[in-house]
Amino acid sequence: MGSFKDVVGHKDIINYIRSAVEKDQVSHAYILNGERGAGKKLLANLFAVSLQCEKGGPDPCNNCHSCRQAESGNHPDIIRVTHEKPNSISVDDIREQVNNTIMIKPYQSPYKVYIIDHADMMTPQAQNALLKTIEEPPQYAVIMLLVENAEILLPTINSRCVMLRLRYIKDVLIKKYLMENLKVPDYKADLCTAFAQGNMGHAIMLANSEHFNEIREEAVQMLRNIHEMELSEIIETVNRITVYKVEISDYLDIIMVWYRDVLLYKATRDIETVVFKDQINYIKEQAKNSSYEGIQLILSSFERAKSRLKANVNFELTMELLFLTIKEN
């Protein structure tokens, strides 16, 4: 399970949690708000285990019976709410797994902890059902809502929970972790860190990919020839990347690194700021032939495309709009 000492970044949240546990000032409900891969699940798990640890310290001891149960996923007083539908948590899920069980006292621990991952997938009915429990919880109950966008939750839920916002992690910390803990070479750590944009989970995902070199080469080949390619060829190339078990939005983040390189080089003429250093001649050429406004428009188009894909908007139409913007700038 580890401890809070193993977590990279998020020091303010960690200090808050440890203080709450140590001083016995734990709230009945928390929202951990941060993008996918930011570390919400890790922090929630450590928080839950710390609350149940028999040693009673601000960090889990990882040796007591309670910690070992949590490590194996069998702790009776740490409940992880599940849901059958992939993109929805129903009112029945909340009623059956939370509302109908929360009044049963903890079996062996001081707290009964509920962790609801992807809580922003709760239907309005599910949120209203949970709200009644959050408004009048038993003293021993702690509910943790893990969300990517807290604004989707009802304002009444937000107002009754302690908000823990996961901030971006500094690039230097991400790169250091990749090189020291995962033994990632320097050049690869640079790209993974730039791609991550402060998100450790994203950086680790790319660093652990068996096909890192292939993914990078696919991106480079397309970007070097993008203005000569037909839209159908570009869409086919992007579609093919799923063979490497990388999500399209993550692949788009890698391509965005290239355009940030173009923008940074155009503004500074400093090769040291460039991630794709081995492609510096192509970066220079694009910087020369592109305007600041054009590059900024391309980067903004990538963000819009990622939002559209997340909302399940038509893939081919989204890619067509994105790459038309690139070809026009």
mmCIF file of C-alpha atoms in Angstrom:
data_model
loop_
_atom_site.group_PDB
_atom_site.id
_atom_site.type_symbol
_atom_site.label_atom_id
_atom_site.label_comp_id
_atom_site.label_asym_id
_atom_site.label_seq_id
_atom_site.Cartn_x
_atom_site.Cartn_y
_atom_site.Cartn_z
ATOM 1 C CA MET A 1 0.000 0.000 0.000
ATOM 2 C CA GLY A 2 2.891 2.351 0.734
ATOM 3 C CA SER A 3 2.525 5.646 2.566
ATOM 4 C CA PHE A 4 2.074 9.332 1.913
ATOM 5 C CA LYS A 5 5.872 9.644 1.822
ATOM 6 C CA ASP A 6 5.822 7.757 -1.487
ATOM 7 C CA VAL A 7 3.431 10.208 -3.162
ATOM 8 C CA VAL A 8 4.964 12.718 -5.570
ATOM 9 C CA GLY A 9 3.467 16.195 -5.221
ATOM 10 C CA HIS A 10 0.104 17.069 -3.616
ATOM 11 C CA LYS A 11 1.871 18.109 -0.398
ATOM 12 C CA ASP A 12 -0.927 20.467 0.711
ATOM 13 C CA ILE A 13 -3.534 17.700 0.447
ATOM 14 C CA ILE A 14 -1.274 15.177 2.170
ATOM 15 C CA ASN A 15 -0.557 17.580 5.041
ATOM 16 C CA TYR A 16 -4.276 18.250 5.405
ATOM 17 C CA ILE A 17 -5.159 14.529 5.494
ATOM 18 C CA ARG A 18 -2.397 13.625 7.939
ATOM 19 C CA SER A 19 -3.392 16.475 10.252
ATOM 20 C CA ALA A 20 -7.076 15.475 10.112
ATOM 21 C CA VAL A 21 -6.226 11.861 11.004
ATOM 22 C CA GLU A 22 -3.741 12.796 13.724
ATOM 23 C CA LYS A 23 -6.052 15.346 15.391
ATOM 24 C CA ASP A 24 -9.206 13.262 14.895
ATOM 25 C CA GLN A 25 -10.823 16.069 12.889
ATOM 26 C CA VAL A 26 -12.090 13.988 9.985
ATOM 27 C CA SER A 27 -15.033 15.277 7.983
ATOM 28 C CA HIS A 28 -17.924 13.034 6.948
ATOM 29 C CA ALA A 29 -17.516 13.702 3.210
ATOM 30 C CA TYR A 30 -14.724 14.659 0.795
ATOM 31 C CA ILE A 31 -14.465 15.426 -2.902
ATOM 32 C CA LEU A 32 -11.109 14.605 -4.522
ATOM 33 C CA ASN A 33 -11.185 16.602 -7.729
ATOM 34 C CA GLY A 34 -8.569 16.082 -10.447
ATOM 35 C CA GLU A 35 -8.137 14.832 -13.987
ATOM 36 C CA ARG A 36 -7.635 11.186 -14.883
ATOM 37 C CA GLY A 37 -4.238 9.986 -13.695
ATOM 38 C CA ALA A 38 -3.786 12.812 -11.180
ATOM 39 C CA GLY A 39 -3.637 10.459 -8.192
ATOM 40 C CA LYS A 40 -7.154 10.646 -6.717
ATOM 41 C CA LYS A 41 -7.493 6.908 -6.151
ATOM 42 C CA LEU A 42 -4.035 6.635 -4.573
ATOM 43 C CA LEU A 43 -4.729 9.464 -2.120
ATOM 44 C CA ALA A 44 -8.213 8.158 -1.277
ATOM 45 C CA ASN A 45 -6.859 4.667 -0.605
ATOM 46 C CA LEU A 46 -4.060 5.977 1.621
ATOM 47 C CA PHE A 47 -6.538 8.209 3.450
ATOM 48 C CA ALA A 48 -8.898 5.269 4.030
ATOM 49 C CA VAL A 49 -6.132 2.943 5.238
ATOM 50 C CA SER A 50 -4.722 5.633 7.543
ATOM 51 C CA LEU A 51 -8.144 6.061 9.147
ATOM 52 C CA GLN A 52 -8.415 2.327 9.820
ATOM 53 C CA CYS A 53 -4.787 1.637 10.810
ATOM 54 C CA GLU A 54 -4.551 0.075 14.269
ATOM 55 C CA LYS A 55 -1.430 2.113 15.094
ATOM 56 C CA GLY A 56 -3.468 5.321 14.815
ATOM 57 C CA GLY A 57 -0.719 7.335 13.155
ATOM 58 C CA PRO A 58 -1.085 9.856 10.326
ATOM 59 C CA ASP A 59 0.394 7.278 7.907
ATOM 60 C CA PRO A 60 -0.616 3.624 7.479
ATOM 61 C CA CYS A 61 1.830 1.273 9.208
ATOM 62 C CA ASN A 62 1.312 -1.438 6.530
ATOM 63 C CA ASN A 63 1.913 -4.124 9.176
ATOM 64 C CA CYS A 64 -1.202 -4.336 11.348
ATOM 65 C CA HIS A 65 -4.140 -6.636 10.598
ATOM 66 C CA SER A 66 -6.237 -3.730 9.282
ATOM 67 C CA CYS A 67 -3.522 -2.525 6.872
ATOM 68 C CA ARG A 68 -2.952 -6.043 5.572
ATOM 69 C CA GLN A 69 -6.687 -6.459 4.967
ATOM 70 C CA ALA A 70 -6.750 -3.178 3.060
ATOM 71 C CA GLU A 71 -3.726 -4.222 1.012
ATOM 72 C CA SER A 72 -5.518 -7.408 -0.069
ATOM 73 C CA GLY A 73 -8.720 -5.526 -0.838
ATOM 74 C CA ASN A 74 -10.666 -7.367 1.871
ATOM 75 C CA HIS A 75 -11.179 -4.732 4.545
ATOM 76 C CA PRO A 76 -14.839 -4.955 5.652
ATOM 77 C CA ASP A 77 -15.026 -1.266 6.586
ATOM 78 C CA ILE A 78 -13.562 0.144 3.341
ATOM 79 C CA ILE A 79 -16.302 -0.073 0.730
ATOM 80 C CA ARG A 80 -15.621 0.727 -2.912
ATOM 81 C CA VAL A 81 -18.843 1.485 -4.755
ATOM 82 C CA THR A 82 -19.107 -0.325 -8.100
ATOM 83 C CA HIS A 83 -21.460 0.070 -11.053
ATOM 84 C CA GLU A 84 -22.412 -2.206 -13.932
ATOM 85 C CA LYS A 85 -23.097 0.460 -16.545
ATOM 86 C CA PRO A 86 -19.766 1.768 -17.914
ATOM 87 C CA ASN A 87 -20.669 5.469 -17.966
ATOM 88 C CA SER A 88 -23.295 5.782 -15.270
ATOM 89 C CA ILE A 89 -23.753 5.267 -11.537
ATOM 90 C CA SER A 90 -27.436 4.674 -10.954
ATOM 91 C CA VAL A 91 -29.685 5.506 -8.025
ATOM 92 C CA ASP A 92 -29.925 1.768 -7.322
ATOM 93 C CA ASP A 93 -26.117 1.536 -7.082
ATOM 94 C CA ILE A 94 -26.100 4.277 -4.435
ATOM 95 C CA ARG A 95 -29.101 2.968 -2.517
ATOM 96 C CA GLU A 96 -27.911 -0.648 -2.416
ATOM 97 C CA GLN A 97 -24.223 -0.041 -1.712
ATOM 98 C CA VAL A 98 -24.339 3.133 0.397
ATOM 99 C CA ASN A 99 -27.733 4.141 1.770
ATOM 100 C CA ASN A 100 -28.854 0.637 2.738
ATOM 101 C CA THR A 101 -25.598 -0.261 4.497
ATOM 102 C CA ILE A 102 -24.296 2.936 6.047
ATOM 103 C CA MET A 103 -26.357 2.593 9.242
ATOM 104 C CA ILE A 104 -24.678 -0.752 9.970
ATOM 105 C CA LYS A 105 -21.844 0.063 12.349
ATOM 106 C CA PRO A 106 -18.226 -0.703 11.377
ATOM 107 C CA TYR A 107 -17.286 -4.331 11.893
ATOM 108 C CA GLN A 108 -13.864 -3.732 13.419
ATOM 109 C CA SER A 109 -12.661 -0.180 12.790
ATOM 110 C CA PRO A 110 -13.421 3.323 14.060
ATOM 111 C CA TYR A 111 -14.672 4.413 10.630
ATOM 112 C CA LYS A 112 -16.751 3.064 7.798
ATOM 113 C CA VAL A 113 -15.250 4.495 4.599
ATOM 114 C CA TYR A 114 -17.034 4.637 1.243
ATOM 115 C CA ILE A 115 -14.977 5.389 -1.870
ATOM 116 C CA ILE A 116 -17.015 6.329 -4.950
ATOM 117 C CA ASP A 117 -14.719 6.502 -7.974
ATOM 118 C CA HIS A 118 -15.989 8.364 -11.058
ATOM 119 C CA ALA A 119 -18.598 9.994 -8.818
ATOM 120 C CA ASP A 120 -19.279 12.567 -11.526
ATOM 121 C CA MET A 121 -20.971 9.689 -13.404
ATOM 122 C CA MET A 122 -23.773 9.599 -10.840
ATOM 123 C CA THR A 123 -27.171 10.317 -12.344
ATOM 124 C CA PRO A 124 -29.124 13.244 -10.853
ATOM 125 C CA GLN A 125 -31.310 10.702 -9.048
ATOM 126 C CA ALA A 126 -28.229 8.970 -7.626
ATOM 127 C CA GLN A 127 -26.809 12.289 -6.456
ATOM 128 C CA ASN A 128 -30.059 13.191 -4.734
ATOM 129 C CA ALA A 129 -30.129 9.811 -3.016
ATOM 130 C CA LEU A 130 -26.546 10.293 -1.814
ATOM 131 C CA LEU A 131 -27.309 13.842 -0.690
ATOM 132 C CA LYS A 132 -29.756 12.591 1.922
ATOM 133 C CA THR A 133 -27.017 10.404 3.403
ATOM 134 C CA ILE A 134 -24.403 13.179 3.310
ATOM 135 C CA GLU A 135 -26.798 15.556 5.069
ATOM 136 C CA GLU A 136 -27.345 13.200 8.031
ATOM 137 C CA PRO A 137 -24.469 10.703 8.148
ATOM 138 C CA PRO A 138 -23.695 8.502 11.143
ATOM 139 C CA GLN A 139 -20.702 9.732 13.128
ATOM 140 C CA TYR A 140 -18.420 6.926 11.939
ATOM 141 C CA ALA A 141 -19.091 7.363 8.200
ATOM 142 C CA VAL A 142 -16.616 8.921 5.752
ATOM 143 C CA ILE A 143 -17.603 9.249 2.094
ATOM 144 C CA MET A 144 -14.998 10.053 -0.565
ATOM 145 C CA LEU A 145 -16.152 11.176 -4.009
ATOM 146 C CA LEU A 146 -13.496 10.922 -6.731
ATOM 147 C CA VAL A 147 -14.293 13.171 -9.685
ATOM 148 C CA GLU A 148 -12.683 14.711 -12.740
ATOM 149 C CA ASN A 149 -15.092 17.640 -12.727
ATOM 150 C CA ALA A 150 -16.749 18.614 -9.447
ATOM 151 C CA GLU A 151 -18.973 21.125 -11.267
ATOM 152 C CA ILE A 152 -21.048 18.208 -12.566
ATOM 153 C CA LEU A 153 -22.110 17.397 -8.999
ATOM 154 C CA LEU A 154 -25.117 19.089 -7.434
ATOM 155 C CA PRO A 155 -24.213 22.379 -5.717
ATOM 156 C CA THR A 156 -25.764 20.986 -2.533
ATOM 157 C CA ILE A 157 -23.314 18.050 -2.593
ATOM 158 C CA ASN A 158 -20.349 20.333 -3.234
ATOM 159 C CA SER A 159 -21.359 22.576 -0.343
ATOM 160 C CA ARG A 160 -21.524 19.677 2.117
ATOM 161 C CA CYS A 161 -18.146 18.126 1.268
ATOM 162 C CA VAL A 162 -14.557 19.168 1.912
ATOM 163 C CA MET A 163 -13.033 19.899 -1.512
ATOM 164 C CA LEU A 164 -9.518 18.555 -2.157
ATOM 165 C CA ARG A 165 -8.302 19.791 -5.539
ATOM 166 C CA LEU A 166 -5.347 17.922 -7.034
ATOM 167 C CA ARG A 167 -2.995 20.431 -8.629
ATOM 168 C CA TYR A 168 -0.435 19.883 -11.359
ATOM 169 C CA ILE A 169 2.855 18.314 -10.290
ATOM 170 C CA LYS A 170 6.061 20.154 -11.198
ATOM 171 C CA ASP A 171 7.856 18.794 -14.273
ATOM 172 C CA VAL A 172 11.113 18.420 -12.380
ATOM 173 C CA LEU A 173 9.421 16.082 -9.854
ATOM 174 C CA ILE A 174 7.804 13.970 -12.577
ATOM 175 C CA LYS A 175 11.054 13.612 -14.517
ATOM 176 C CA LYS A 176 12.961 12.751 -11.347
ATOM 177 C CA TYR A 177 10.411 10.050 -10.437
ATOM 178 C CA LEU A 178 10.514 8.501 -13.911
ATOM 179 C CA MET A 179 14.310 8.382 -14.004
ATOM 180 C CA GLU A 180 14.900 7.247 -10.415
ATOM 181 C CA ASN A 181 11.948 4.915 -9.811
ATOM 182 C CA LEU A 182 11.183 3.590 -13.282
ATOM 183 C CA LYS A 183 14.746 3.853 -14.656
ATOM 184 C CA VAL A 184 13.530 5.762 -17.714
ATOM 185 C CA PRO A 185 16.337 7.250 -19.848
ATOM 186 C CA ASP A 186 16.707 11.019 -20.030
ATOM 187 C CA TYR A 187 15.306 11.600 -23.548
ATOM 188 C CA LYS A 188 12.260 9.428 -22.860
ATOM 189 C CA ALA A 189 11.652 11.065 -19.469
ATOM 190 C CA ASP A 190 11.641 14.490 -21.165
ATOM 191 C CA LEU A 191 8.904 13.501 -23.609
ATOM 192 C CA CYS A 192 6.839 11.676 -20.997
ATOM 193 C CA THR A 193 7.081 14.679 -18.662
ATOM 194 C CA ALA A 194 6.131 17.179 -21.368
ATOM 195 C CA PHE A 195 3.264 14.963 -22.457
ATOM 196 C CA ALA A 196 2.006 14.613 -18.882
ATOM 197 C CA GLN A 197 1.407 18.358 -18.358
ATOM 198 C CA GLY A 198 1.711 17.932 -14.601
ATOM 199 C CA ASN A 199 -0.152 14.605 -14.474
ATOM 200 C CA MET A 200 1.957 11.787 -13.007
ATOM 201 C CA GLY A 201 -0.443 9.067 -14.156
ATOM 202 C CA HIS A 202 -0.136 10.153 -17.779
ATOM 203 C CA ALA A 203 3.650 10.229 -17.554
ATOM 204 C CA ILE A 204 3.821 6.743 -16.031
ATOM 205 C CA MET A 205 1.398 5.357 -18.621
ATOM 206 C CA LEU A 206 3.596 6.450 -21.523
ATOM 207 C CA ALA A 207 6.828 5.529 -19.748
ATOM 208 C CA ASN A 208 5.535 1.996 -19.143
ATOM 209 C CA SER A 209 4.369 1.529 -22.725
ATOM 210 C CA GLU A 210 6.107 -1.348 -24.475
ATOM 211 C CA HIS A 211 5.683 0.543 -27.715
ATOM 212 C CA PHE A 212 7.082 3.940 -26.738
ATOM 213 C CA ASN A 213 9.469 4.152 -29.688
ATOM 214 C CA GLU A 214 6.771 3.083 -32.164
ATOM 215 C CA ILE A 215 4.285 5.625 -30.765
ATOM 216 C CA ARG A 216 6.854 8.406 -30.953
ATOM 217 C CA GLU A 217 7.918 7.451 -34.477
ATOM 218 C CA GLU A 218 4.290 7.323 -35.671
ATOM 219 C CA ALA A 219 3.747 10.837 -34.320
ATOM 220 C CA VAL A 220 6.982 12.202 -35.796
ATOM 221 C CA GLN A 221 6.375 10.738 -39.257
ATOM 222 C CA MET A 222 2.885 12.182 -39.401
ATOM 223 C CA LEU A 223 3.924 15.614 -38.136
ATOM 224 C CA ARG A 224 6.808 15.863 -40.593
ATOM 225 C CA ASN A 225 4.494 15.124 -43.527
ATOM 226 C CA ILE A 226 1.157 16.393 -42.277
ATOM 227 C CA HIS A 227 0.783 19.190 -44.824
ATOM 228 C CA GLU A 228 1.233 16.754 -47.723
ATOM 229 C CA MET A 229 -1.175 14.126 -46.325
ATOM 230 C CA GLU A 230 -4.841 13.736 -47.163
ATOM 231 C CA LEU A 231 -7.283 14.005 -44.286
ATOM 232 C CA SER A 232 -8.253 10.356 -44.709
ATOM 233 C CA GLU A 233 -4.594 9.339 -44.316
ATOM 234 C CA ILE A 234 -4.236 11.420 -41.155
ATOM 235 C CA ILE A 235 -7.383 9.963 -39.592
ATOM 236 C CA GLU A 236 -6.240 6.440 -40.482
ATOM 237 C CA THR A 237 -2.856 7.110 -38.854
ATOM 238 C CA VAL A 238 -4.445 8.428 -35.661
ATOM 239 C CA ASN A 239 -6.910 5.529 -35.574
ATOM 240 C CA ARG A 240 -4.081 3.023 -35.913
ATOM 241 C CA ILE A 241 -2.452 4.218 -32.693
ATOM 242 C CA THR A 242 -4.989 2.240 -30.609
ATOM 243 C CA VAL A 243 -3.003 -0.881 -31.588
ATOM 244 C CA TYR A 244 -0.436 0.291 -29.027
ATOM 245 C CA LYS A 245 -3.096 0.480 -26.283
ATOM 246 C CA VAL A 246 -2.815 4.247 -26.056
ATOM 247 C CA GLU A 247 -6.008 6.272 -25.926
ATOM 248 C CA ILE A 248 -6.550 8.786 -28.732
ATOM 249 C CA SER A 249 -6.667 11.737 -26.305
ATOM 250 C CA ASP A 250 -3.287 10.690 -24.875
ATOM 251 C CA TYR A 251 -1.832 10.413 -28.378
ATOM 252 C CA LEU A 252 -3.122 13.903 -29.143
ATOM 253 C CA ASP A 253 -1.268 15.124 -26.033
ATOM 254 C CA ILE A 254 1.970 13.745 -27.515
ATOM 255 C CA ILE A 255 1.332 15.616 -30.760
ATOM 256 C CA MET A 256 0.608 18.768 -28.765
ATOM 257 C CA VAL A 257 4.134 18.546 -27.343
ATOM 258 C CA TRP A 258 5.431 18.992 -30.900
ATOM 259 C CA TYR A 259 3.409 22.166 -31.421
ATOM 260 C CA ARG A 260 4.450 23.527 -28.030
ATOM 261 C CA ASP A 261 8.038 22.923 -29.208
ATOM 262 C CA VAL A 262 7.294 24.932 -32.352
ATOM 263 C CA LEU A 263 5.792 27.763 -30.310
ATOM 264 C CA LEU A 264 8.606 27.824 -27.742
ATOM 265 C CA TYR A 265 11.330 27.741 -30.378
ATOM 266 C CA LYS A 266 9.642 30.509 -32.360
ATOM 267 C CA ALA A 267 9.457 32.655 -29.224
ATOM 268 C CA THR A 268 12.893 31.921 -27.748
ATOM 269 C CA ARG A 269 15.112 30.347 -30.437
ATOM 270 C CA ASP A 270 16.347 28.173 -27.561
ATOM 271 C CA ILE A 271 16.933 24.539 -28.575
ATOM 272 C CA GLU A 272 17.121 23.516 -24.908
ATOM 273 C CA THR A 273 13.384 24.209 -24.511
ATOM 274 C CA VAL A 274 12.556 21.713 -27.284
ATOM 275 C CA VAL A 275 11.494 18.167 -26.362
ATOM 276 C CA PHE A 276 11.793 16.744 -29.887
ATOM 277 C CA LYS A 277 15.439 17.833 -30.112
ATOM 278 C CA ASP A 278 16.302 15.199 -32.740
ATOM 279 C CA GLN A 279 13.689 16.816 -35.012
ATOM 280 C CA ILE A 280 14.972 20.347 -34.537
ATOM 281 C CA ASN A 281 15.289 21.064 -38.264
ATOM 282 C CA TYR A 282 11.604 20.291 -38.809
ATOM 283 C CA ILE A 283 10.685 22.275 -35.676
ATOM 284 C CA LYS A 284 12.637 25.264 -37.010
ATOM 285 C CA GLU A 285 10.967 24.993 -40.408
ATOM 286 C CA GLN A 286 7.471 24.907 -38.922
ATOM 287 C CA ALA A 287 8.302 27.799 -36.587
ATOM 288 C CA LYS A 288 9.502 29.816 -39.586
ATOM 289 C CA ASN A 289 6.391 29.126 -41.653
ATOM 290 C CA SER A 290 3.815 29.517 -38.864
ATOM 291 C CA SER A 291 2.468 32.588 -37.094
ATOM 292 C CA TYR A 292 2.104 32.828 -33.325
ATOM 293 C CA GLU A 293 -1.655 33.100 -33.787
ATOM 294 C CA GLY A 294 -1.708 30.021 -36.020
ATOM 295 C CA ILE A 295 0.182 27.850 -33.528
ATOM 296 C CA GLN A 296 -1.993 29.036 -30.646
ATOM 297 C CA LEU A 297 -5.081 28.216 -32.738
ATOM 298 C CA ILE A 298 -3.748 24.706 -33.359
ATOM 299 C CA LEU A 299 -3.089 24.121 -29.647
ATOM 300 C CA SER A 300 -6.569 25.408 -28.773
ATOM 301 C CA SER A 301 -8.046 23.082 -31.413
ATOM 302 C CA PHE A 302 -6.362 20.112 -29.742
ATOM 303 C CA GLU A 303 -7.977 21.012 -26.408
ATOM 304 C CA ARG A 304 -11.389 21.301 -28.079
ATOM 305 C CA ALA A 305 -10.878 17.978 -29.857
ATOM 306 C CA LYS A 306 -10.020 16.232 -26.570
ATOM 307 C CA SER A 307 -13.159 17.662 -24.955
ATOM 308 C CA ARG A 308 -15.304 16.539 -27.887
ATOM 309 C CA LEU A 309 -13.846 13.024 -27.781
ATOM 310 C CA LYS A 310 -14.465 12.850 -24.039
ATOM 311 C CA ALA A 311 -18.087 13.778 -24.718
ATOM 312 C CA ASN A 312 -18.254 10.972 -27.339
ATOM 313 C CA VAL A 313 -18.711 13.386 -30.245
ATOM 314 C CA ASN A 314 -18.197 11.764 -33.662
ATOM 315 C CA PHE A 315 -14.519 10.758 -33.931
ATOM 316 C CA GLU A 316 -14.011 11.310 -37.666
ATOM 317 C CA LEU A 317 -15.722 14.719 -37.613
ATOM 318 C CA THR A 318 -13.629 15.774 -34.607
ATOM 319 C CA MET A 319 -10.384 14.688 -36.275
ATOM 320 C CA GLU A 320 -11.395 16.355 -39.546
ATOM 321 C CA LEU A 321 -11.993 19.700 -37.825
ATOM 322 C CA LEU A 322 -8.728 19.399 -35.892
ATOM 323 C CA PHE A 323 -6.500 18.546 -38.824
ATOM 324 C CA LEU A 324 -8.150 21.057 -41.148
ATOM 325 C CA THR A 325 -7.043 23.677 -38.615
ATOM 326 C CA ILE A 326 -3.502 22.275 -38.670
ATOM 327 C CA LYS A 327 -3.311 22.222 -42.477
ATOM 328 C CA GLU A 328 -4.627 25.779 -42.710
ATOM 329 C CA ASN A 329 -2.013 27.089 -40.246
#
